Tab-separated table of C-alpha atoms in Angstrom:
chain	number	residue	atom	x	y	z
A	1	MET	CA	-24.874	-22.549	-23.384
A	2	PRO	CA	-22.085	-23.654	-20.860
A	3	GLU	CA	-22.220	-22.201	-17.400
A	4	ARG	CA	-19.793	-19.354	-16.956
A	5	ARG	CA	-16.524	-20.082	-15.044
A	6	THR	CA	-16.417	-18.239	-11.667
A	7	VAL	CA	-13.360	-17.006	-9.843
A	8	ALA	CA	-12.813	-15.233	-6.585
A	9	LEU	CA	-9.784	-13.117	-5.586
A	10	VAL	CA	-8.674	-13.195	-1.971
A	11	THR	CA	-6.153	-10.477	-1.389
A	12	LEU	CA	-3.648	-10.084	1.461
A	13	GLY	CA	-0.907	-7.695	2.088
A	14	CYS	CA	-0.449	-4.165	1.004
A	15	ALA	CA	-2.291	-1.788	-1.391
A	16	ARG	CA	0.144	-2.722	-4.202
A	17	ASN	CA	-1.375	-6.218	-4.034
A	18	GLU	CA	-4.902	-4.752	-4.056
A	19	VAL	CA	-3.967	-3.046	-7.546
A	20	ASP	CA	-2.449	-6.340	-8.819
A	21	SER	CA	-5.733	-8.225	-7.794
A	22	GLU	CA	-7.649	-5.715	-9.732
A	23	GLU	CA	-5.441	-6.154	-12.891
A	24	LEU	CA	-6.024	-9.885	-12.559
A	25	ALA	CA	-9.642	-9.245	-12.307
A	26	GLY	CA	-9.684	-7.213	-15.335
A	27	ARG	CA	-7.866	-9.862	-17.319
A	28	LEU	CA	-10.039	-12.623	-16.131
A	29	GLU	CA	-13.290	-10.794	-16.893
A	30	ALA	CA	-12.074	-9.836	-20.219
A	31	ASP	CA	-11.722	-13.433	-20.961
A	32	GLY	CA	-15.262	-14.385	-19.834
A	33	TRP	CA	-14.759	-15.328	-16.168
A	34	GLN	CA	-17.482	-14.300	-13.719
A	35	LEU	CA	-16.037	-12.559	-10.746
A	36	VAL	CA	-17.597	-13.500	-7.292
A	37	GLU	CA	-16.911	-12.296	-3.949
A	38	ASP	CA	-17.010	-15.418	-1.823
A	39	ALA	CA	-14.491	-18.139	-2.550
A	40	GLU	CA	-17.143	-20.800	-1.724
A	41	GLU	CA	-19.099	-19.548	-4.700
A	42	ALA	CA	-16.186	-19.769	-7.051
A	43	ASP	CA	-14.807	-22.508	-9.314
A	44	VAL	CA	-11.303	-21.274	-8.480
A	45	ALA	CA	-10.190	-19.279	-5.481
A	46	VAL	CA	-7.137	-17.134	-6.239
A	47	VAL	CA	-5.148	-16.218	-3.178
A	48	ASN	CA	-2.907	-13.111	-3.827
A	49	THR	CA	-0.314	-13.779	-1.207
A	50	CYS	CA	2.141	-11.570	0.797
A	51	GLY	CA	5.680	-12.631	1.144
A	52	PHE	CA	7.034	-9.658	3.299
A	53	VAL	CA	7.550	-10.938	6.847
A	54	GLU	CA	6.824	-14.198	8.677
A	55	ALA	CA	3.459	-13.046	10.016
A	56	ALA	CA	2.325	-12.074	6.512
A	57	LYS	CA	3.526	-15.389	5.061
A	58	LYS	CA	1.607	-17.262	7.764
A	59	ASP	CA	-1.580	-15.314	7.063
A	60	SER	CA	-1.036	-16.303	3.270
A	61	VAL	CA	-0.732	-19.880	4.142
A	62	ASP	CA	-3.796	-19.850	6.355
A	63	ALA	CA	-5.836	-18.179	3.609
A	64	LEU	CA	-4.821	-20.911	1.094
A	65	LEU	CA	-5.703	-23.659	3.636
A	66	GLU	CA	-8.872	-22.039	4.383
A	67	ALA	CA	-9.826	-21.831	0.726
A	68	ASN	CA	-8.756	-25.510	0.403
A	69	ASP	CA	-11.093	-26.572	3.067
A	70	LEU	CA	-14.055	-25.402	0.705
A	71	LYS	CA	-13.173	-28.073	-1.789
A	72	GLY	CA	-15.603	-30.861	-1.563
A	73	HIS	CA	-18.256	-28.776	0.376
A	74	GLY	CA	-19.342	-26.198	-2.356
A	75	ARG	CA	-18.538	-25.029	-5.646
A	76	THR	CA	-14.819	-24.521	-5.150
A	77	GLN	CA	-12.649	-26.936	-7.294
A	78	ALA	CA	-9.245	-25.444	-7.150
A	79	VAL	CA	-7.111	-23.095	-5.050
A	80	VAL	CA	-4.392	-21.068	-6.709
A	81	ALA	CA	-1.570	-19.023	-5.177
A	82	VAL	CA	-0.391	-15.855	-6.655
A	83	GLY	CA	1.503	-12.676	-5.420
A	84	CYS	CA	4.657	-12.116	-3.633
A	85	MET	CA	4.886	-15.324	-1.692
A	86	ALA	CA	4.159	-17.389	-4.753
A	87	GLU	CA	6.772	-15.380	-6.748
A	88	ARG	CA	9.298	-15.455	-4.057
A	89	TYR	CA	9.007	-19.284	-3.320
A	90	GLY	CA	7.610	-20.777	-6.384
A	91	LYS	CA	8.437	-24.513	-6.675
A	92	GLU	CA	9.414	-24.553	-3.039
A	93	LEU	CA	6.045	-23.269	-1.910
A	94	ALA	CA	4.272	-25.860	-4.247
A	95	GLU	CA	6.082	-28.708	-2.637
A	96	ALA	CA	5.590	-27.482	0.847
A	97	LEU	CA	1.884	-26.793	0.455
A	98	PRO	CA	0.306	-29.503	-1.770
A	99	GLU	CA	-3.156	-28.034	-0.969
A	100	ALA	CA	-2.559	-25.468	-3.433
A	101	ASP	CA	-3.596	-26.779	-6.821
A	102	GLY	CA	-1.363	-24.118	-8.572
A	103	VAL	CA	1.474	-21.650	-7.747
A	104	LEU	CA	1.738	-18.843	-10.323
A	105	GLY	CA	4.460	-16.239	-10.548
A	106	PHE	CA	4.353	-12.732	-11.951
A	107	ASP	CA	5.315	-14.283	-15.357
A	108	ASP	CA	1.968	-16.101	-15.474
A	109	TYR	CA	-0.168	-13.039	-14.988
A	110	ALA	CA	-0.586	-12.205	-18.687
A	111	ASP	CA	-1.842	-15.704	-19.269
A	112	ILE	CA	-3.917	-16.038	-16.120
A	113	SER	CA	-7.064	-17.060	-17.683
A	114	ASP	CA	-5.302	-20.062	-19.531
A	115	ARG	CA	-3.374	-21.071	-16.341
A	116	LEU	CA	-6.518	-21.141	-14.301
A	117	GLN	CA	-8.455	-23.129	-17.050
A	118	THR	CA	-5.610	-25.602	-17.311
A	119	ILE	CA	-5.785	-26.101	-13.446
A	120	LEU	CA	-9.562	-26.213	-13.423
A	121	ASN	CA	-9.499	-29.016	-16.038
A	122	GLY	CA	-7.156	-31.150	-13.807
A	123	GLY	CA	-3.997	-30.160	-15.555
A	124	ILE	CA	-0.810	-29.259	-14.009
A	125	HIS	CA	1.172	-25.957	-14.471
A	126	ALA	CA	4.607	-26.415	-13.233
A	127	PRO	CA	5.659	-23.764	-10.761
A	128	HIS	CA	8.617	-21.577	-11.359
A	129	THR	CA	11.982	-21.653	-9.824
A	130	PRO	CA	12.504	-18.226	-8.108
A	131	ARG	CA	15.154	-15.892	-9.508
A	132	ASP	CA	16.341	-12.571	-8.440
A	133	ARG	CA	14.201	-10.145	-10.469
A	134	ARG	CA	16.552	-7.364	-10.098
A	135	LYS	CA	18.632	-8.984	-12.863
A	136	LEU	CA	15.764	-8.757	-15.449
A	137	LEU	CA	16.343	-5.077	-16.016
A	138	PRO	CA	19.472	-3.058	-16.752
A	139	ILE	CA	21.311	-1.663	-13.809
A	140	SER	CA	21.032	1.851	-15.182
A	141	PRO	CA	17.573	3.302	-14.557
A	142	ALA	CA	17.877	5.320	-17.891
A	143	GLU	CA	17.982	2.023	-19.873
A	144	ARG	CA	15.020	0.262	-18.224
A	145	GLN	CA	12.016	1.617	-20.115
A	146	GLU	CA	12.983	-0.088	-23.353
A	147	SER	CA	13.487	-3.437	-21.710
A	148	ALA	CA	10.186	-3.256	-19.436
A	149	ALA	CA	7.991	-4.497	-22.206
A	150	SER	CA	9.569	-8.024	-21.928
A	151	VAL	CA	9.369	-8.233	-18.176
A	152	ALA	CA	6.293	-9.011	-16.177
A	153	LEU	CA	5.367	-5.876	-14.049
A	154	PRO	CA	2.018	-6.439	-12.081
A	155	GLY	CA	-0.100	-3.405	-12.074
A	156	HIS	CA	1.607	-2.079	-15.318
A	157	GLY	CA	-0.914	-3.683	-17.733
A	158	PRO	CA	-2.049	-2.221	-20.964
A	159	THR	CA	-4.113	0.900	-20.763
A	160	ASP	CA	-6.829	-0.534	-22.951
A	161	LEU	CA	-9.317	-3.153	-22.136
A	162	PRO	CA	-10.833	-5.241	-24.872
A	163	GLU	CA	-13.973	-3.857	-26.429
A	164	GLY	CA	-17.121	-4.287	-24.299
A	165	VAL	CA	-15.485	-4.747	-20.962
A	166	ALA	CA	-15.730	-1.088	-19.976
A	167	PRO	CA	-17.591	0.453	-22.788
A	168	ALA	CA	-18.556	3.638	-20.700
A	169	SER	CA	-14.861	4.478	-20.332
A	170	GLY	CA	-13.822	4.277	-23.859
A	171	PRO	CA	-10.327	3.686	-25.004
A	172	ARG	CA	-8.460	4.931	-21.960
A	173	ALA	CA	-9.796	2.221	-19.618
A	174	PRO	CA	-6.969	0.447	-17.937
A	175	LEU	CA	-6.653	-3.407	-17.514
A	176	ARG	CA	-8.369	-3.291	-14.275
A	177	ARG	CA	-11.538	-4.316	-12.723
A	178	ARG	CA	-12.666	-2.859	-9.249
A	179	LEU	CA	-13.381	-5.453	-6.689
A	180	ASP	CA	-15.370	-3.130	-4.316
A	181	GLY	CA	-17.310	0.134	-4.367
A	182	SER	CA	-14.999	2.006	-2.011
A	183	PRO	CA	-14.689	5.828	-2.878
A	184	VAL	CA	-10.856	5.216	-2.446
A	185	ALA	CA	-8.583	3.383	-4.850
A	186	SER	CA	-4.786	2.798	-5.173
A	187	VAL	CA	-2.968	3.769	-8.279
A	188	LYS	CA	0.540	2.139	-8.937
A	189	LEU	CA	3.163	4.763	-9.715
A	190	ALA	CA	5.983	2.239	-10.128
A	191	SER	CA	7.167	-1.266	-9.183
A	192	GLY	CA	10.318	-2.456	-7.657
A	193	CYS	CA	12.968	-0.969	-5.676
A	194	ASP	CA	16.708	0.096	-6.034
A	195	ARG	CA	17.472	0.527	-2.388
A	196	ARG	CA	19.368	-2.266	-0.614
A	197	CYS	CA	18.027	-1.970	2.958
A	198	SER	CA	19.748	-4.945	4.796
A	199	PHE	CA	16.509	-6.253	6.431
A	200	CYS	CA	14.211	-6.200	3.146
A	201	ALA	CA	13.886	-9.024	0.568
A	202	ILE	CA	11.331	-7.154	-1.544
A	203	PRO	CA	13.715	-5.953	-4.415
A	204	SER	CA	14.726	-9.628	-4.977
A	205	PHE	CA	11.126	-10.701	-5.845
A	206	ARG	CA	9.677	-7.340	-7.027
A	207	GLY	CA	12.671	-6.424	-9.131
A	208	SER	CA	14.496	-3.123	-9.881
A	209	PHE	CA	12.569	0.171	-9.799
A	210	ILE	CA	10.629	1.094	-12.879
A	211	SER	CA	8.020	3.949	-13.307
A	212	ARG	CA	4.701	3.901	-15.024
A	213	ARG	CA	4.399	6.601	-17.667
A	214	PRO	CA	2.436	9.737	-16.445
A	215	SER	CA	-0.169	9.255	-19.386
A	216	ASP	CA	-0.970	5.709	-17.951
A	217	VAL	CA	-1.371	7.080	-14.392
A	218	LEU	CA	-3.570	9.791	-15.515
A	219	ASN	CA	-5.781	7.697	-17.680
A	220	GLU	CA	-6.217	5.250	-14.910
A	221	THR	CA	-7.097	7.973	-12.516
A	222	ARG	CA	-9.643	9.338	-14.998
A	223	TRP	CA	-11.186	6.005	-15.333
A	224	LEU	CA	-11.236	5.456	-11.579
A	225	ALA	CA	-13.126	8.704	-11.273
A	226	GLU	CA	-15.669	7.609	-13.759
A	227	GLN	CA	-16.247	4.626	-11.437
A	228	GLY	CA	-17.095	6.994	-8.472
A	229	VAL	CA	-13.679	7.053	-6.869
A	230	LYS	CA	-13.154	10.264	-4.850
A	231	GLU	CA	-9.584	9.697	-3.459
A	232	ILE	CA	-6.687	7.997	-5.142
A	233	MET	CA	-3.537	6.896	-3.215
A	234	LEU	CA	-0.390	6.546	-5.130
A	235	VAL	CA	1.562	3.432	-4.225
A	236	SER	CA	4.864	1.839	-5.200
A	237	GLU	CA	7.903	0.420	-3.088
A	238	ASN	CA	9.336	4.031	-3.320
A	239	ASN	CA	7.369	7.037	-4.623
A	240	THR	CA	10.183	9.426	-4.145
A	241	SER	CA	12.185	7.705	-6.947
A	242	TYR	CA	9.244	8.112	-9.338
A	243	GLY	CA	10.560	9.323	-12.729
A	244	LYS	CA	14.284	8.745	-12.381
A	245	ASP	CA	14.093	6.083	-15.213
A	246	LEU	CA	12.119	8.361	-17.354
A	247	GLY	CA	14.659	11.045	-17.178
A	248	ASP	CA	13.139	13.423	-14.636
A	249	ILE	CA	13.489	12.749	-10.920
A	250	ARG	CA	10.944	15.595	-10.364
A	251	LEU	CA	8.373	14.064	-12.448
A	252	LEU	CA	6.018	13.520	-9.394
A	253	GLU	CA	6.109	17.234	-8.673
A	254	SER	CA	4.538	17.899	-12.140
A	255	LEU	CA	2.157	14.901	-12.022
A	256	LEU	CA	0.566	15.507	-8.871
A	257	PRO	CA	-1.298	18.913	-9.890
A	258	GLU	CA	-2.405	17.098	-13.014
A	259	LEU	CA	-3.925	14.218	-10.945
A	260	ALA	CA	-5.724	16.690	-8.686
A	261	ASP	CA	-7.273	18.427	-11.642
A	262	VAL	CA	-9.047	15.228	-12.856
A	263	ASP	CA	-12.831	15.723	-12.758
A	264	GLY	CA	-14.392	13.875	-9.924
A	265	ILE	CA	-11.182	13.422	-7.833
A	266	GLU	CA	-11.314	15.186	-4.490
A	267	ARG	CA	-8.037	14.000	-2.873
A	268	VAL	CA	-4.815	12.699	-3.982
A	269	ARG	CA	-2.539	10.986	-1.405
A	270	VAL	CA	1.036	9.852	-1.911
A	271	SER	CA	2.378	6.904	0.264
A	272	TYR	CA	5.664	5.341	0.634
A	273	LEU	CA	8.163	8.168	0.773
A	274	GLN	CA	11.869	7.797	1.631
A	275	PRO	CA	13.241	10.413	4.057
A	276	ALA	CA	16.639	10.389	2.329
A	277	GLU	CA	15.213	11.260	-0.944
A	278	MET	CA	12.757	13.981	0.167
A	279	ARG	CA	13.555	17.295	-1.702
A	280	PRO	CA	12.112	20.810	-1.164
A	281	GLY	CA	10.151	20.976	-4.419
A	282	LEU	CA	8.303	17.692	-3.568
A	283	ILE	CA	7.537	19.061	0.004
A	284	ASP	CA	6.191	22.269	-1.608
A	285	VAL	CA	3.846	20.471	-3.893
A	286	LEU	CA	2.665	18.072	-1.226
A	287	THR	CA	1.914	21.005	1.245
A	288	SER	CA	0.415	23.651	-1.255
A	289	THR	CA	-1.341	21.932	-4.111
A	290	PRO	CA	-5.153	21.932	-3.752
A	291	LYS	CA	-6.683	18.465	-3.322
A	292	VAL	CA	-3.256	16.944	-2.607
A	293	ALA	CA	-3.270	15.780	0.872
A	294	PRO	CA	-0.402	17.204	3.082
A	295	TYR	CA	0.319	13.684	4.116
A	296	PHE	CA	3.884	12.189	4.592
A	297	ASP	CA	4.236	8.441	4.877
A	298	LEU	CA	7.911	8.452	5.757
A	299	SER	CA	9.922	5.249	6.182
A	300	PHE	CA	12.232	6.129	9.010
A	301	GLN	CA	12.597	2.602	10.321
A	302	HIS	CA	14.771	3.771	13.262
A	303	SER	CA	16.683	6.913	14.281
A	304	ALA	CA	19.763	5.747	15.921
A	305	PRO	CA	22.619	6.332	13.505
A	306	ASP	CA	24.477	3.036	14.072
A	307	VAL	CA	21.327	0.925	13.683
A	308	LEU	CA	20.362	2.969	10.383
A	309	ARG	CA	23.806	2.391	8.978
A	310	ALA	CA	23.440	-1.339	9.721
A	311	MET	CA	20.161	-1.182	8.028
A	312	ARG	CA	21.914	0.400	5.004
A	313	ARG	CA	19.881	3.539	5.484
A	314	PHE	CA	20.600	7.159	6.166
A	315	GLY	CA	19.634	9.933	8.726
A	316	ASP	CA	19.466	10.325	12.441
A	317	THR	CA	17.128	11.741	15.133
A	318	ASP	CA	18.036	15.473	14.482
A	319	ARG	CA	17.894	15.240	10.740
A	320	PHE	CA	14.574	13.618	10.847
A	321	LEU	CA	13.225	16.241	13.238
A	322	GLU	CA	14.540	18.874	10.920
A	323	LEU	CA	12.627	17.310	8.068
A	324	LEU	CA	9.474	17.256	10.126
A	325	ASP	CA	9.940	20.904	11.195
A	326	THR	CA	10.267	21.819	7.393
A	327	ILE	CA	7.097	20.111	6.523
A	328	ARG	CA	5.048	21.621	9.442
A	329	SER	CA	6.486	25.114	8.702
A	330	LYS	CA	4.668	24.806	5.393
A	331	ALA	CA	1.659	22.850	6.539
A	332	PRO	CA	1.160	22.837	10.208
A	333	GLU	CA	-1.624	20.245	10.189
A	334	ALA	CA	0.223	17.788	7.945
A	335	GLY	CA	-0.227	14.211	8.676
A	336	VAL	CA	3.026	12.116	9.311
A	337	ARG	CA	3.051	8.357	9.775
A	338	SER	CA	6.015	5.928	9.907
A	339	ASN	CA	7.084	2.336	10.698
A	340	PHE	CA	10.017	1.273	12.983
A	341	ILE	CA	11.850	-1.904	13.608
A	342	VAL	CA	13.091	-2.676	17.110
A	343	GLY	CA	15.613	-5.359	18.060
A	344	PHE	CA	17.643	-4.978	15.101
A	345	PRO	CA	20.991	-6.922	15.303
A	346	GLY	CA	23.299	-4.955	17.538
A	347	GLU	CA	20.684	-2.583	18.785
A	348	SER	CA	21.872	-1.259	22.063
A	349	GLU	CA	19.868	0.192	25.027
A	350	ALA	CA	21.254	3.589	23.995
A	351	ASP	CA	19.982	3.131	20.372
A	352	LEU	CA	16.603	2.235	21.750
A	353	ALA	CA	16.604	5.291	23.926
A	354	GLU	CA	17.604	7.408	20.948
A	355	LEU	CA	14.721	5.980	18.969
A	356	GLU	CA	12.403	6.845	21.981
A	357	ARG	CA	13.786	10.457	21.993
A	358	PHE	CA	12.880	10.829	18.379
A	359	LEU	CA	9.343	9.424	18.806
A	360	ASN	CA	8.761	11.728	21.791
A	361	HIS	CA	9.498	14.836	19.699
A	362	ALA	CA	8.133	13.758	16.316
A	363	ARG	CA	4.405	14.130	17.027
A	364	LEU	CA	3.639	11.333	14.538
A	365	ASP	CA	-0.084	10.749	13.618
A	366	ALA	CA	0.462	6.957	13.222
A	367	ILE	CA	3.256	4.703	14.158
A	368	GLY	CA	3.698	1.097	13.235
A	369	VAL	CA	6.337	-0.894	15.385
A	370	PHE	CA	7.692	-4.332	14.294
A	371	GLY	CA	10.200	-6.715	16.159
A	372	TYR	CA	13.018	-7.731	14.084
A	373	SER	CA	13.167	-11.251	12.711
A	374	ASP	CA	15.434	-12.713	10.145
A	375	GLU	CA	14.278	-12.652	6.464
A	376	GLU	CA	16.105	-15.242	4.398
A	377	GLY	CA	18.268	-13.908	1.694
A	378	THR	CA	18.880	-10.553	3.318
A	379	GLU	CA	22.133	-9.163	4.469
A	380	ALA	CA	20.850	-8.680	8.068
A	381	ALA	CA	20.122	-12.431	8.365
A	382	THR	CA	23.861	-12.971	8.354
A	383	TYR	CA	24.786	-10.300	10.946
A	384	GLU	CA	26.147	-11.395	14.287
A	385	ASN	CA	25.146	-9.753	17.493
A	386	LYS	CA	21.490	-10.930	17.234
A	387	LEU	CA	19.389	-10.061	20.282
A	388	ASP	CA	17.478	-12.897	22.087
A	389	GLU	CA	13.890	-13.376	21.101
A	390	ASP	CA	12.652	-12.359	24.619
A	391	VAL	CA	14.743	-9.047	24.439
A	392	VAL	CA	13.109	-8.243	21.003
A	393	ALA	CA	9.714	-8.974	22.368
A	394	GLU	CA	10.177	-6.865	25.439
A	395	ARG	CA	11.401	-3.961	23.325
A	396	LEU	CA	8.527	-4.367	20.978
A	397	ALA	CA	6.048	-4.170	23.831
A	398	ARG	CA	7.918	-1.160	25.281
A	399	VAL	CA	7.910	0.939	22.126
A	400	SER	CA	4.456	-0.171	21.107
A	401	ARG	CA	3.090	1.309	24.375
A	402	LEU	CA	4.857	4.310	23.954
A	403	ALA	CA	3.635	4.682	20.304
A	404	GLU	CA	-0.028	4.133	21.323
A	405	GLU	CA	0.280	6.909	23.964
A	406	LEU	CA	1.963	9.345	21.523
A	407	VAL	CA	-0.463	8.797	18.711
A	408	SER	CA	-3.352	9.394	21.145
A	409	GLN	CA	-1.737	12.622	22.308
A	410	ARG	CA	-1.308	13.739	18.662
A	411	ALA	CA	-4.857	13.073	18.149
A	412	GLU	CA	-5.833	15.190	20.996
A	413	GLU	CA	-3.714	18.024	19.532
A	414	ARG	CA	-6.223	18.133	16.622
A	415	VAL	CA	-9.268	18.892	18.894
A	416	GLY	CA	-10.765	22.157	17.841
A	417	SER	CA	-9.417	21.967	14.384
A	418	THR	CA	-11.400	21.690	11.138
A	419	VAL	CA	-10.828	18.603	9.058
A	420	ARG	CA	-12.079	17.665	5.611
A	421	VAL	CA	-13.569	14.159	5.826
A	422	LEU	CA	-14.214	11.679	3.069
A	423	VAL	CA	-17.277	9.620	4.216
A	424	GLU	CA	-16.567	5.972	3.770
A	425	SER	CA	-19.302	4.241	5.671
A	426	VAL	CA	-22.894	5.096	6.719
A	427	ASP	CA	-24.667	2.860	9.101
A	428	GLU	CA	-27.653	3.507	11.296
A	429	GLU	CA	-26.204	1.454	14.203
A	430	GLU	CA	-22.489	1.760	13.731
A	431	GLY	CA	-22.585	5.504	12.786
A	432	VAL	CA	-20.953	7.584	9.979
A	433	TYR	CA	-17.059	7.051	9.580
A	434	GLY	CA	-14.506	8.678	7.190
A	435	ARG	CA	-11.063	9.849	7.025
A	436	ALA	CA	-9.413	13.167	7.140
A	437	ALA	CA	-6.438	14.240	5.028
A	438	HIS	CA	-3.970	13.084	7.603
A	439	GLN	CA	-5.397	9.501	7.665
A	440	ALA	CA	-4.539	6.892	5.098
A	441	PRO	CA	-6.904	3.983	4.514
A	442	GLU	CA	-6.705	1.114	7.071
A	443	THR	CA	-3.565	2.241	8.761
A	444	ASP	CA	-4.038	5.753	10.327
A	445	GLY	CA	-7.202	5.873	12.235
A	446	GLN	CA	-10.667	7.326	11.195
A	447	VAL	CA	-13.107	10.097	12.024
A	448	LEU	CA	-16.578	9.376	13.684
A	449	LEU	CA	-18.989	11.949	12.639
A	450	THR	CA	-21.496	13.044	15.193
A	451	SER	CA	-24.231	13.412	12.666
A	452	GLY	CA	-24.879	11.747	9.284
A	453	GLU	CA	-27.858	13.774	8.151
A	454	GLY	CA	-27.643	14.318	4.458
A	455	LEU	CA	-24.409	12.393	4.123
A	456	SER	CA	-23.582	9.405	1.894
A	457	VAL	CA	-20.633	7.286	1.086
A	458	GLY	CA	-18.158	9.310	-1.188
A	459	ARG	CA	-19.206	12.862	0.058
A	460	MET	CA	-16.712	15.126	1.423
A	461	VAL	CA	-17.547	17.118	4.466
A	462	ASP	CA	-15.866	19.663	6.615
A	463	ALA	CA	-16.066	18.963	10.239
A	464	LYS	CA	-14.759	20.351	13.618
A	465	VAL	CA	-12.857	17.888	15.832
A	466	VAL	CA	-14.537	17.744	19.087
A	467	GLY	CA	-13.096	14.633	20.830
A	468	THR	CA	-10.781	11.591	20.393
A	469	GLU	CA	-10.963	7.861	20.997
A	470	GLY	CA	-7.387	6.775	20.918
A	471	VAL	CA	-5.905	7.611	17.531
A	472	ASP	CA	-9.439	8.176	16.056
A	473	LEU	CA	-11.282	11.551	15.997
A	474	VAL	CA	-14.843	12.494	16.731
A	475	ALA	CA	-15.919	15.429	14.660
A	476	GLU	CA	-19.095	17.515	14.116
A	477	PRO	CA	-19.984	18.308	10.483
A	478	LEU	CA	-20.144	22.009	9.814
A	479	ARG	CA	-23.315	23.063	8.016
A	480	GLY	CA	-22.767	24.622	4.666
A	481	SER	CA	-19.818	22.289	3.824
A	482	LEU	CA	-19.823	20.426	0.623
A	483	GLY	CA	-20.993	17.171	2.266
A	484	TRP	CA	-24.354	18.586	3.317
A	485	SER	CA	-27.442	18.303	1.140
A	486	GLU	CA	-29.862	21.359	0.790
A	487	GLU	CA	-32.347	19.338	2.949
A	488	ALA	CA	-29.823	19.057	5.725
A	489	ASP	CA	-28.953	22.763	5.633
A	490	ARG	CA	-32.581	23.562	6.061
């Protein structure tokens, strides 16, 4: 009997990429590949790259080179690039990085097994010439669903796995294979984006916005719950647009309570919300539905009107503060995070001061700050009035210091409050860590529990916040909460 082919998936970038990797894993396992965790133990190392900004692209190249170094020293025979960077640059990446034995675009995902086997056998799969994927679907969102079947949409795979791959789950198992045992998993709501922010290239290689059908999202959530998942995080390039191509822009408001009712799911989190598209009904559902986290990942990017207009975005400091006031009037303990770009072309000192005014009043739980850099193919790359790199670096450092101070202050405001914590790690030496409703995975800090007695990964526990460590909280579990065993209560 021939030895099984082995493959390792190395994932960089955002949670959307993690979902795509698990779809690729499902396809490969269904075709007989054995999934291994370490690239050095794999015949083929597949690197799911990120192509968002220069730093992410560099990390992707470094990961490909690191995997390439394994060849000749272990089992690894081939290194293959997939993901956003591979889709965005295709043939250009293959020519610039001969260490990669293959560069596969999104159109190759449905045939990933054959592609890897060809490369493993020493064959060559010609890399694609990149194209603007926004042109693959009709301009009108209402006309897209019928065309979607002919377009590769990572994370939108069939809802049924071949027989025998996930027998315990029956016919609703998605084309997905979990790559870790975390009690948290992302679920893709949609792909692509119809917004035209002047600094962002994502729509050109991810395509126009298209929603997944609610039944597929529900079935995948049920399957994840059967795998032990307790929290799902809904991801896409823009969750506030969900349903517009299905004829119902308010579809998210009706879907969220259904997801929260799935047996085994303890928390539903929504990420990637556009401030300009927030509506009262969505705020109401996010702040009042049991098991739906009152969590607002709002993409502000800046608050100075002139900078926002140059970014092709809307709003200003006062409008954004009004939105936050509305949210907190309904859920005072709601979590809010956002990202900001400083040093955008034409940004004045007055614009920067306006951003600082907003940050000082917004009471955000987590803040990401990035210095502007040109992204090829974007409108902003053609702008005049570019700031010197030294000026951008100084402003990045200045706002980052302010952000660090403000999120620490916001954490201190939570001392004395009660938070519901999902336990994510239990270690005798490191302690017990988890996340509260206002903290998304990996980006927003965590909670250190002062006692782990009776607790295990995946349990929910109510705890009183007794201290802070920067953005992180220190909390004491409350006896009698759901996370405690009967032995602990005694």
